[in-house]
mmCIF file of C-alpha atoms and ligand atoms in Angstrom:
data_model
loop_
_atom_site.group_PDB
_atom_site.id
_atom_site.type_symbol
_atom_site.label_atom_id
_atom_site.label_comp_id
_atom_site.label_asym_id
_atom_site.label_seq_id
_atom_site.Cartn_x
_atom_site.Cartn_y
_atom_site.Cartn_z
ATOM 1 C CA MET A 1 1.275 12.881 -60.838
ATOM 2 C CA ASN A 2 3.970 11.016 -58.866
ATOM 3 C CA VAL A 3 7.288 12.828 -58.636
ATOM 4 C CA LEU A 4 10.447 11.315 -57.200
ATOM 5 C CA GLY A 5 12.479 13.942 -55.343
ATOM 6 C CA ILE A 6 16.202 13.531 -54.700
ATOM 7 C CA GLU A 7 18.161 15.744 -52.291
ATOM 8 C CA SER A 8 21.911 15.548 -51.594
ATOM 9 C CA SER A 9 23.039 19.173 -51.298
ATOM 10 C CA CYS A 10 24.734 18.896 -47.923
ATOM 11 C CA ASP A 11 24.948 16.088 -45.386
ATOM 12 C CA GLU A 12 21.562 14.418 -45.741
ATOM 13 C CA THR A 13 20.855 11.842 -48.440
ATOM 14 C CA ALA A 14 17.125 11.981 -49.112
ATOM 15 C CA ALA A 15 14.526 10.639 -51.530
ATOM 16 C CA ALA A 16 10.748 10.989 -51.532
ATOM 17 C CA VAL A 17 7.727 10.305 -53.679
ATOM 18 C CA VAL A 18 5.114 13.066 -53.669
ATOM 19 C CA ALA A 19 1.732 12.931 -55.408
ATOM 20 C CA ASP A 20 0.450 16.103 -57.105
ATOM 21 C CA GLY A 21 3.004 18.221 -55.262
ATOM 22 C CA ARG A 22 1.003 17.933 -52.041
ATOM 23 C CA ARG A 23 0.700 14.357 -50.768
ATOM 24 C CA ILE A 24 3.808 12.652 -49.351
ATOM 25 C CA LEU A 25 3.732 8.972 -50.323
ATOM 26 C CA SER A 26 7.180 8.394 -48.823
ATOM 27 C CA SER A 27 10.071 10.431 -47.456
ATOM 28 C CA VAL A 28 13.395 8.838 -46.560
ATOM 29 C CA VAL A 29 16.233 10.854 -45.007
ATOM 30 C CA ALA A 30 19.605 9.229 -44.268
ATOM 31 C CA SER A 31 21.449 11.532 -41.894
ATOM 32 C CA GLN A 32 25.238 11.778 -41.946
ATOM 33 C CA ASP A 33 25.431 13.426 -38.512
ATOM 34 C CA ALA A 34 27.477 10.533 -37.096
ATOM 35 C CA VAL A 35 30.018 10.852 -39.947
ATOM 36 C CA HIS A 36 30.655 14.568 -39.339
ATOM 37 C CA ALA A 37 30.141 14.811 -35.556
ATOM 38 C CA PRO A 38 33.809 14.025 -34.716
ATOM 39 C CA TYR A 39 34.839 17.084 -36.785
ATOM 40 C CA GLY A 40 32.205 19.469 -35.390
ATOM 41 C CA GLY A 41 30.996 20.331 -38.898
ATOM 42 C CA VAL A 42 30.380 18.927 -42.363
ATOM 43 C CA VAL A 43 33.504 17.602 -44.134
ATOM 44 C CA PRO A 44 32.621 17.958 -47.858
ATOM 45 C CA GLU A 45 34.706 15.020 -49.121
ATOM 46 C CA LEU A 46 33.247 12.667 -46.518
ATOM 47 C CA ALA A 47 29.756 13.929 -47.357
ATOM 48 C CA SER A 48 30.044 13.103 -51.081
ATOM 49 C CA ARG A 49 31.500 9.666 -50.366
ATOM 50 C CA ARG A 50 28.655 8.852 -48.005
ATOM 51 C CA HIS A 51 26.066 10.065 -50.542
ATOM 52 C CA VAL A 52 27.560 7.668 -53.113
ATOM 53 C CA GLU A 53 27.274 4.782 -50.662
ATOM 54 C CA VAL A 54 23.676 5.305 -49.583
ATOM 55 C CA ILE A 55 21.821 7.113 -52.365
ATOM 56 C CA VAL A 56 20.689 4.034 -54.311
ATOM 57 C CA PRO A 57 19.308 2.216 -51.240
ATOM 58 C CA VAL A 58 17.651 5.479 -50.110
ATOM 59 C CA VAL A 59 15.850 5.849 -53.461
ATOM 60 C CA GLU A 60 14.880 2.148 -53.466
ATOM 61 C CA ARG A 61 13.479 2.529 -49.986
ATOM 62 C CA ALA A 62 11.486 5.642 -50.959
ATOM 63 C CA LEU A 63 9.936 3.772 -53.920
ATOM 64 C CA ALA A 64 9.146 0.721 -51.751
ATOM 65 C CA ASP A 65 7.610 2.847 -48.955
ATOM 66 C CA ALA A 66 5.429 4.627 -51.518
ATOM 67 C CA GLY A 67 4.463 1.310 -53.101
ATOM 68 C CA VAL A 68 5.478 2.491 -56.565
ATOM 69 C CA LYS A 69 7.884 1.159 -59.171
ATOM 70 C CA LEU A 70 10.260 3.273 -61.265
ATOM 71 C CA GLY A 71 7.851 2.929 -64.180
ATOM 72 C CA ASP A 72 5.010 4.425 -62.093
ATOM 73 C CA LEU A 73 6.862 7.725 -61.739
ATOM 74 C CA ASP A 74 5.793 10.703 -63.832
ATOM 75 C CA ALA A 75 8.939 12.784 -63.319
ATOM 76 C CA ILE A 76 12.153 13.172 -61.366
ATOM 77 C CA ALA A 77 13.127 16.313 -59.428
ATOM 78 C CA VAL A 78 16.596 16.852 -58.026
ATOM 79 C CA THR A 79 18.325 19.565 -56.030
ATOM 80 C CA GLN A 80 20.610 21.382 -58.480
ATOM 81 C CA GLY A 81 21.999 23.911 -55.975
ATOM 82 C CA PRO A 82 22.983 25.731 -53.877
ATOM 83 C CA GLY A 83 25.118 23.338 -51.864
ATOM 84 C CA LEU A 84 28.371 21.413 -51.781
ATOM 85 C CA VAL A 85 29.380 20.633 -55.355
ATOM 86 C CA GLY A 86 30.540 17.064 -54.687
ATOM 87 C CA SER A 87 27.357 16.292 -52.767
ATOM 88 C CA LEU A 88 25.067 17.862 -55.379
ATOM 89 C CA LEU A 89 26.767 15.908 -58.162
ATOM 90 C CA VAL A 90 25.820 12.574 -56.593
ATOM 91 C CA GLY A 91 22.099 13.417 -56.570
ATOM 92 C CA CYS A 92 22.189 15.010 -60.035
ATOM 93 C CA SER A 93 24.014 12.031 -61.566
ATOM 94 C CA LEU A 94 21.526 9.521 -60.202
ATOM 95 C CA ALA A 95 18.547 11.703 -61.167
ATOM 96 C CA LYS A 96 19.842 11.998 -64.740
ATOM 97 C CA ALA A 97 20.436 8.248 -64.966
ATOM 98 C CA LEU A 98 16.918 7.524 -63.683
ATOM 99 C CA ALA A 99 15.367 10.069 -66.041
ATOM 100 C CA TRP A 100 17.185 8.436 -68.935
ATOM 101 C CA VAL A 101 16.272 4.826 -68.149
ATOM 102 C CA THR A 102 12.638 5.675 -67.370
ATOM 103 C CA ALA A 103 12.322 8.240 -70.199
ATOM 104 C CA ARG A 104 10.640 10.576 -67.711
ATOM 105 C CA PRO A 105 11.088 14.366 -67.512
ATOM 106 C CA LEU A 106 13.772 15.736 -65.214
ATOM 107 C CA VAL A 107 13.682 19.050 -63.384
ATOM 108 C CA GLY A 108 16.388 20.806 -61.369
ATOM 109 C CA VAL A 109 15.232 22.420 -58.119
ATOM 110 C CA ASN A 110 16.725 25.265 -56.114
ATOM 111 C CA HIS A 111 17.241 23.967 -52.573
ATOM 112 C CA LEU A 112 15.927 27.218 -51.035
ATOM 113 C CA GLU A 113 12.751 27.058 -53.129
ATOM 114 C CA GLY A 114 12.453 23.493 -51.872
ATOM 115 C CA HIS A 115 12.527 24.733 -48.270
ATOM 116 C CA ILE A 116 9.753 27.215 -49.121
ATOM 117 C CA PHE A 117 7.668 24.488 -50.802
ATOM 118 C CA ALA A 118 7.779 22.397 -47.617
ATOM 119 C CA VAL A 119 4.820 24.499 -46.424
ATOM 120 C CA PHE A 120 2.700 23.295 -49.343
ATOM 121 C CA LEU A 121 2.958 19.704 -48.114
ATOM 122 C CA GLU A 122 0.692 20.379 -45.134
ATOM 123 C CA PRO A 123 -2.591 22.270 -45.228
ATOM 124 C CA PRO A 124 -3.414 25.106 -45.096
ATOM 125 C CA ALA A 125 -1.190 26.237 -47.970
ATOM 126 C CA PRO A 126 -0.261 29.932 -47.795
ATOM 127 C CA GLU A 127 -1.821 32.265 -50.313
ATOM 128 C CA TYR A 128 0.369 34.651 -52.295
ATOM 129 C CA PRO A 129 1.869 37.142 -51.637
ATOM 130 C CA PHE A 130 3.924 36.005 -48.663
ATOM 131 C CA LEU A 131 7.265 36.664 -47.054
ATOM 132 C CA ALA A 132 9.548 33.646 -46.548
ATOM 133 C CA LEU A 133 12.276 33.510 -43.924
ATOM 134 C CA VAL A 134 14.629 30.713 -44.970
ATOM 135 C CA VAL A 135 16.983 29.901 -42.097
ATOM 136 C CA SER A 136 19.322 26.964 -42.509
ATOM 137 C CA GLY A 137 22.921 25.910 -41.984
ATOM 138 C CA GLY A 138 24.031 27.552 -45.204
ATOM 139 C CA HIS A 139 21.492 30.343 -45.706
ATOM 140 C CA THR A 140 19.605 33.056 -43.900
ATOM 141 C CA ALA A 141 17.439 35.097 -46.223
ATOM 142 C CA LEU A 142 14.087 36.826 -46.476
ATOM 143 C CA TYR A 143 12.221 36.520 -49.759
ATOM 144 C CA HIS A 144 9.082 38.290 -50.889
ATOM 145 C CA ALA A 145 7.021 35.867 -52.979
ATOM 146 C CA PRO A 146 4.436 38.029 -54.817
ATOM 147 C CA ALA A 147 3.177 35.137 -56.987
ATOM 148 C CA PRO A 148 3.956 31.443 -57.551
ATOM 149 C CA LEU A 149 7.596 30.766 -58.491
ATOM 150 C CA ARG A 150 8.586 34.443 -58.156
ATOM 151 C CA TYR A 151 10.957 35.621 -55.457
ATOM 152 C CA GLU A 152 12.460 38.974 -54.559
ATOM 153 C CA LEU A 153 15.333 38.997 -52.097
ATOM 154 C CA VAL A 154 14.394 41.373 -49.261
ATOM 155 C CA GLY A 155 17.323 40.735 -46.937
ATOM 156 C CA GLN A 156 20.032 38.229 -46.148
ATOM 157 C CA THR A 157 22.890 37.567 -43.792
ATOM 158 C CA ARG A 158 26.000 39.664 -44.299
ATOM 159 C CA ASP A 159 28.226 37.004 -42.761
ATOM 160 C CA ASP A 160 27.294 33.671 -41.148
ATOM 161 C CA ALA A 161 24.016 31.832 -41.649
ATOM 162 C CA ALA A 162 21.908 31.491 -38.488
ATOM 163 C CA GLY A 163 22.340 27.701 -38.423
ATOM 164 C CA GLU A 164 26.075 28.108 -38.912
ATOM 165 C CA ALA A 165 26.123 30.394 -35.843
ATOM 166 C CA PHE A 166 24.221 27.747 -33.842
ATOM 167 C CA ASP A 167 26.736 25.102 -34.975
ATOM 168 C CA LYS A 168 29.798 27.249 -34.186
ATOM 169 C CA VAL A 169 28.522 28.336 -30.769
ATOM 170 C CA ALA A 170 27.654 24.733 -29.888
ATOM 171 C CA LYS A 171 31.232 23.800 -30.775
ATOM 172 C CA LEU A 172 32.570 26.613 -28.546
ATOM 173 C CA LEU A 173 30.406 25.323 -25.699
ATOM 174 C CA GLY A 174 31.422 21.704 -26.295
ATOM 175 C CA LEU A 175 27.838 20.672 -27.046
ATOM 176 C CA GLY A 176 28.516 18.597 -30.167
ATOM 177 C CA TYR A 177 27.177 18.553 -33.728
ATOM 178 C CA PRO A 178 24.674 19.453 -35.115
ATOM 179 C CA GLY A 179 24.614 22.515 -32.912
ATOM 180 C CA GLY A 180 21.031 23.765 -33.311
ATOM 181 C CA PRO A 181 19.253 20.937 -31.500
ATOM 182 C CA ALA A 182 22.078 20.775 -28.891
ATOM 183 C CA ILE A 183 21.802 24.506 -28.099
ATOM 184 C CA GLU A 184 18.013 24.263 -27.941
ATOM 185 C CA ARG A 185 18.188 21.344 -25.474
ATOM 186 C CA THR A 186 20.817 23.049 -23.284
ATOM 187 C CA ALA A 187 18.986 26.390 -23.373
ATOM 188 C CA ARG A 188 15.924 24.851 -21.700
ATOM 189 C CA SER A 189 17.586 24.982 -18.274
ATOM 190 C CA GLY A 190 19.269 28.369 -18.833
ATOM 191 C CA ASP A 191 18.314 32.025 -18.364
ATOM 192 C CA PRO A 192 17.692 33.786 -21.717
ATOM 193 C CA ALA A 193 18.569 37.106 -20.031
ATOM 194 C CA GLY A 194 21.610 35.639 -18.261
ATOM 195 C CA VAL A 195 24.245 37.065 -20.627
ATOM 196 C CA PRO A 196 23.579 40.368 -22.462
ATOM 197 C CA PHE A 197 24.853 39.533 -25.963
ATOM 198 C CA PRO A 198 24.802 42.359 -28.546
ATOM 199 C CA LEU A 199 21.937 42.594 -31.014
ATOM 200 C CA ALA A 200 23.261 43.445 -34.502
ATOM 201 C CA GLN A 201 21.629 46.661 -35.768
ATOM 202 C CA MET A 202 21.581 47.537 -39.457
ATOM 203 C CA THR A 203 22.160 51.229 -40.056
ATOM 204 C CA ASP A 204 20.401 51.164 -43.448
ATOM 205 C CA GLN A 205 16.854 50.149 -44.303
ATOM 206 C CA ARG A 206 17.712 46.667 -45.586
ATOM 207 C CA ALA A 207 16.264 43.680 -43.755
ATOM 208 C CA ASP A 208 19.719 42.109 -43.501
ATOM 209 C CA PHE A 209 21.092 39.933 -40.703
ATOM 210 C CA SER A 210 24.489 39.527 -39.083
ATOM 211 C CA PHE A 211 25.546 36.741 -36.743
ATOM 212 C CA SER A 212 29.331 37.018 -36.655
ATOM 213 C CA GLY A 213 29.270 39.626 -33.858
ATOM 214 C CA ILE A 214 27.332 37.464 -31.448
ATOM 215 C CA LYS A 215 29.522 34.476 -32.302
ATOM 216 C CA THR A 216 32.622 36.524 -31.379
ATOM 217 C CA SER A 217 30.925 37.725 -28.158
ATOM 218 C CA VAL A 218 30.196 34.143 -27.145
ATOM 219 C CA SER A 219 33.783 33.161 -27.902
ATOM 220 C CA LEU A 220 35.174 36.036 -25.771
ATOM 221 C CA HIS A 221 32.713 35.309 -22.975
ATOM 222 C CA VAL A 222 33.700 31.627 -22.939
ATOM 223 C CA ARG A 223 37.412 32.500 -22.846
ATOM 224 C CA CYS A 224 36.950 35.023 -20.006
ATOM 225 C CA HIS A 225 34.853 32.723 -17.839
ATOM 226 C CA ALA A 226 36.504 29.314 -18.415
ATOM 227 C CA PRO A 227 36.130 26.762 -16.979
ATOM 228 C CA LEU A 228 32.356 26.974 -17.281
ATOM 229 C CA ALA A 229 29.950 25.180 -14.944
ATOM 230 C CA ALA A 230 26.947 23.447 -16.546
ATOM 231 C CA ALA A 231 24.612 26.218 -15.345
ATOM 232 C CA ALA A 232 26.791 28.872 -17.001
ATOM 233 C CA VAL A 233 26.811 26.914 -20.283
ATOM 234 C CA ALA A 234 23.002 26.713 -20.132
ATOM 235 C CA ASP A 235 22.755 30.496 -19.565
ATOM 236 C CA ILE A 236 25.040 31.192 -22.538
ATOM 237 C CA ALA A 237 23.054 28.800 -24.771
ATOM 238 C CA ALA A 238 19.733 30.349 -23.690
ATOM 239 C CA SER A 239 20.993 33.936 -24.091
ATOM 240 C CA PHE A 240 22.564 33.209 -27.488
ATOM 241 C CA GLN A 241 19.375 31.535 -28.729
ATOM 242 C CA ALA A 242 17.181 34.368 -27.444
ATOM 243 C CA THR A 243 19.358 36.993 -29.167
ATOM 244 C CA VAL A 244 19.405 35.164 -32.520
ATOM 245 C CA VAL A 245 15.647 34.638 -32.333
ATOM 246 C CA LYS A 246 15.117 38.333 -31.572
ATOM 247 C CA MET A 247 17.221 39.364 -34.599
ATOM 248 C CA LEU A 248 15.378 36.994 -36.941
ATOM 249 C CA VAL A 249 11.909 37.940 -35.713
ATOM 250 C CA ARG A 250 12.569 41.678 -35.636
ATOM 251 C CA GLN A 251 13.773 41.891 -39.248
ATOM 252 C CA THR A 252 10.970 39.627 -40.453
ATOM 253 C CA VAL A 253 8.092 41.582 -38.903
ATOM 254 C CA LYS A 254 9.680 44.880 -39.971
ATOM 255 C CA ALA A 255 9.911 43.670 -43.584
ATOM 256 C CA ALA A 256 6.356 42.309 -43.469
ATOM 257 C CA ALA A 257 5.086 45.698 -42.295
ATOM 258 C CA ARG A 258 7.066 47.578 -44.951
ATOM 259 C CA LEU A 259 5.770 45.309 -47.735
ATOM 260 C CA ALA A 260 2.265 45.154 -46.218
ATOM 261 C CA VAL A 261 2.377 41.347 -46.361
ATOM 262 C CA LYS A 262 0.016 39.454 -44.072
ATOM 263 C CA ARG A 263 1.520 35.957 -44.433
ATOM 264 C CA VAL A 264 4.955 34.750 -43.355
ATOM 265 C CA VAL A 265 6.529 31.362 -44.131
ATOM 266 C CA LEU A 266 9.226 30.206 -41.715
ATOM 267 C CA THR A 267 11.343 27.360 -43.070
ATOM 268 C CA GLY A 268 14.790 25.687 -43.137
ATOM 269 C CA GLY A 269 16.617 23.704 -40.477
ATOM 270 C CA VAL A 270 16.653 26.520 -37.901
ATOM 271 C CA ALA A 271 12.857 26.791 -38.236
ATOM 272 C CA ALA A 272 12.803 23.549 -36.219
ATOM 273 C CA ASN A 273 13.755 25.719 -33.225
ATOM 274 C CA THR A 274 10.828 25.904 -30.809
ATOM 275 C CA ALA A 275 11.830 29.301 -29.370
ATOM 276 C CA LEU A 276 11.961 30.814 -32.876
ATOM 277 C CA ARG A 277 8.608 29.318 -33.865
ATOM 278 C CA ALA A 278 6.980 30.597 -30.675
ATOM 279 C CA ALA A 279 8.498 34.099 -30.839
ATOM 280 C CA LEU A 280 7.568 34.623 -34.491
ATOM 281 C CA ALA A 281 4.050 33.298 -33.883
ATOM 282 C CA ALA A 282 3.569 35.704 -30.952
ATOM 283 C CA GLU A 283 4.919 38.803 -32.744
ATOM 284 C CA ALA A 284 2.979 37.961 -35.908
ATOM 285 C CA ALA A 285 -0.288 37.408 -34.034
ATOM 286 C CA GLU A 286 -0.014 40.896 -32.524
ATOM 287 C CA ARG A 287 0.209 42.323 -36.047
ATOM 288 C CA GLY A 288 -2.503 40.198 -37.651
ATOM 289 C CA ILE A 289 0.067 38.190 -39.630
ATOM 290 C CA THR A 290 -0.459 34.458 -40.280
ATOM 291 C CA VAL A 291 2.632 32.272 -39.904
ATOM 292 C CA HIS A 292 3.096 29.044 -41.877
ATOM 293 C CA VAL A 293 5.765 26.691 -40.522
ATOM 294 C CA PRO A 294 6.350 23.143 -41.769
ATOM 295 C CA SER A 295 6.394 20.388 -39.168
ATOM 296 C CA MET A 296 9.862 19.628 -37.764
ATOM 297 C CA ARG A 297 10.742 16.804 -40.169
ATOM 298 C CA LEU A 298 9.925 19.018 -43.151
ATOM 299 C CA CYS A 299 11.947 22.002 -41.829
ATOM 300 C CA THR A 300 15.281 20.204 -42.010
ATOM 301 C CA ASP A 301 16.625 18.868 -45.306
ATOM 302 C CA ASN A 302 14.358 16.321 -47.002
ATOM 303 C CA ALA A 303 13.409 15.312 -50.530
ATOM 304 C CA ALA A 304 9.626 15.721 -50.245
ATOM 305 C CA MET A 305 10.114 19.500 -50.419
ATOM 306 C CA ILE A 306 12.249 19.043 -53.557
ATOM 307 C CA ALA A 307 9.546 16.902 -55.178
ATOM 308 C CA ALA A 308 6.918 19.528 -54.256
ATOM 309 C CA ALA A 309 8.907 22.421 -55.752
ATOM 310 C CA GLY A 310 9.797 20.234 -58.760
ATOM 311 C CA THR A 311 6.122 19.493 -59.394
ATOM 312 C CA ALA A 312 5.350 23.227 -59.527
ATOM 313 C CA ARG A 313 8.284 23.831 -61.894
ATOM 314 C CA LEU A 314 7.171 20.948 -64.148
ATOM 315 C CA ALA A 315 3.640 22.333 -64.213
ATOM 316 C CA ALA A 316 5.127 25.647 -65.360
ATOM 317 C CA GLY A 317 6.703 23.779 -68.280
ATOM 318 C CA GLU A 318 10.267 23.517 -67.017
ATOM 319 C CA ARG A 319 12.425 20.574 -68.064
ATOM 320 C CA ALA A 320 16.112 19.943 -67.484
ATOM 321 C CA ALA A 321 18.281 18.404 -70.189
ATOM 322 C CA LEU A 322 20.379 15.370 -69.380
ATOM 323 C CA THR A 323 23.360 17.721 -69.686
ATOM 324 C CA MET A 324 22.179 19.670 -66.613
ATOM 325 C CA ASN A 325 24.790 20.073 -63.927
ATOM 326 C CA ALA A 326 25.102 20.946 -60.249
ATOM 327 C CA ILE A 327 25.358 24.686 -59.548
ATOM 328 C CA PRO A 328 26.895 25.158 -56.071
ATOM 329 C CA ASP A 329 26.040 28.886 -55.885
ATOM 330 C CA LEU A 330 22.640 28.741 -57.621
ATOM 331 C CA ALA A 331 20.635 31.863 -56.722
ATOM 332 C CA LEU A 332 16.893 31.906 -56.084
HETATM 333 O O1 KG4 B 1 18.065 23.103 -43.699
HETATM 334 P P1 KG4 B 1 19.092 22.275 -43.035
HETATM 335 O O2 KG4 B 1 18.720 20.894 -42.593
HETATM 336 O O3 KG4 B 1 20.374 22.134 -43.940
HETATM 337 C C1 KG4 B 1 20.836 23.203 -44.722
HETATM 338 O O4 KG4 B 1 20.263 23.439 -45.811
HETATM 339 O O5 KG4 B 1 21.761 23.885 -44.221
HETATM 340 O O6 KG4 B 1 19.619 23.118 -41.787
HETATM 341 C C2 KG4 B 1 20.601 22.627 -40.936
HETATM 342 C C3 KG4 B 1 20.865 23.681 -39.871
HETATM 343 C C4 KG4 B 1 22.055 23.324 -38.975
HETATM 344 O O7 KG4 B 1 22.880 24.461 -38.864
HETATM 345 C C5 KG4 B 1 21.388 22.986 -37.640
HETATM 346 O O8 KG4 B 1 22.209 23.283 -36.518
HETATM 347 C C6 KG4 B 1 20.158 23.867 -37.679
HETATM 348 O O9 KG4 B 1 19.719 23.813 -39.015
HETATM 349 N N1 KG4 B 1 19.106 23.383 -36.789
HETATM 350 C C7 KG4 B 1 18.647 24.069 -35.734
HETATM 351 C C8 KG4 B 1 17.706 23.226 -35.079
HETATM 352 N N2 KG4 B 1 17.610 22.060 -35.782
HETATM 353 C C9 KG4 B 1 18.479 22.177 -36.842
HETATM 354 N N3 KG4 B 1 18.959 25.295 -35.272
HETATM 355 C C10 KG4 B 1 18.341 25.709 -34.157
HETATM 356 N N4 KG4 B 1 17.441 24.962 -33.473
HETATM 357 C C11 KG4 B 1 17.094 23.722 -33.888
HETATM 358 N N5 KG4 B 1 16.210 22.989 -33.215
HETATM 359 ZN ZN1 ZN B 2 18.478 23.035 -46.316
#
């Protein structure tokens, strides 16, 4: 079963062909980083325009790389939400047109479920139940997945997403966009204990997160100590990263213990962060928890994960009508 996946929820235009929901035959990702870098963040209108320009060549390339023709496809899966409405519409429109001309089934995929399904593209696949920490530029949430295609929200950010915090702090430090990889690079030469940033504590039992406090602390610190030498910038980057990692790992292992879950999936753009991967792996190992993390290229936005999730939804009998539409605030 060959499924074409299409992803255009934010600033990456992506298409992929995945066989049986597991085997990646092709995965093409056209990044818009250069378009948005001058603004230090994604400009929605520019993102949709760029998607319109590149989406057809991206799909053609994915088909060519996979060595399949449109007629060889069994179905088409597209990100329906959450995301930027103008961006989502470009992917949904093309997916509907392709489904119509090929007379193949269409399925709408939740972008966050796509991130979770990235782990099924590389063995070993996690067994259910598991806990999934989805950390991206737009989302930071913990889901309990008791069985296939079922999710219970265990905790989420009360303000910024973790990736958003990385992007904003990188901007404050003049490190450029996207911020996550820039902070990670800069942090390598810094002291993670150099600046004591506050760790957000939840007073209730929820496994929620908060990143606006640390962002404000970094902003105040930068203003108090300007101009900053390169070594000071590295210390701030390393300390910020260490604090965010600690918050993410602490809430995740606490929730895993409370739910008695022995498997954790770490996914989304921020899961590409080496410090986060290492810290979660270490804490989990101490507690007998297995961690599943997609390889770097499958952590950040891609269409193979959308095809994988779409395949599972199709197998469960789901079909989208050609009247389906983008849902910018689609919940998982
Ligand atoms: O999943 P993703 O590609 O797009 C969304 O769905 O949002 O995630 C993008 C986010 C950005 O905020 C980016 O700064 C962050 O992931 N990111 C990282 C790293 N690589 C990407 N954050 C920390 N460390 C990284 N290495
Ligand atoms: Zn994403």
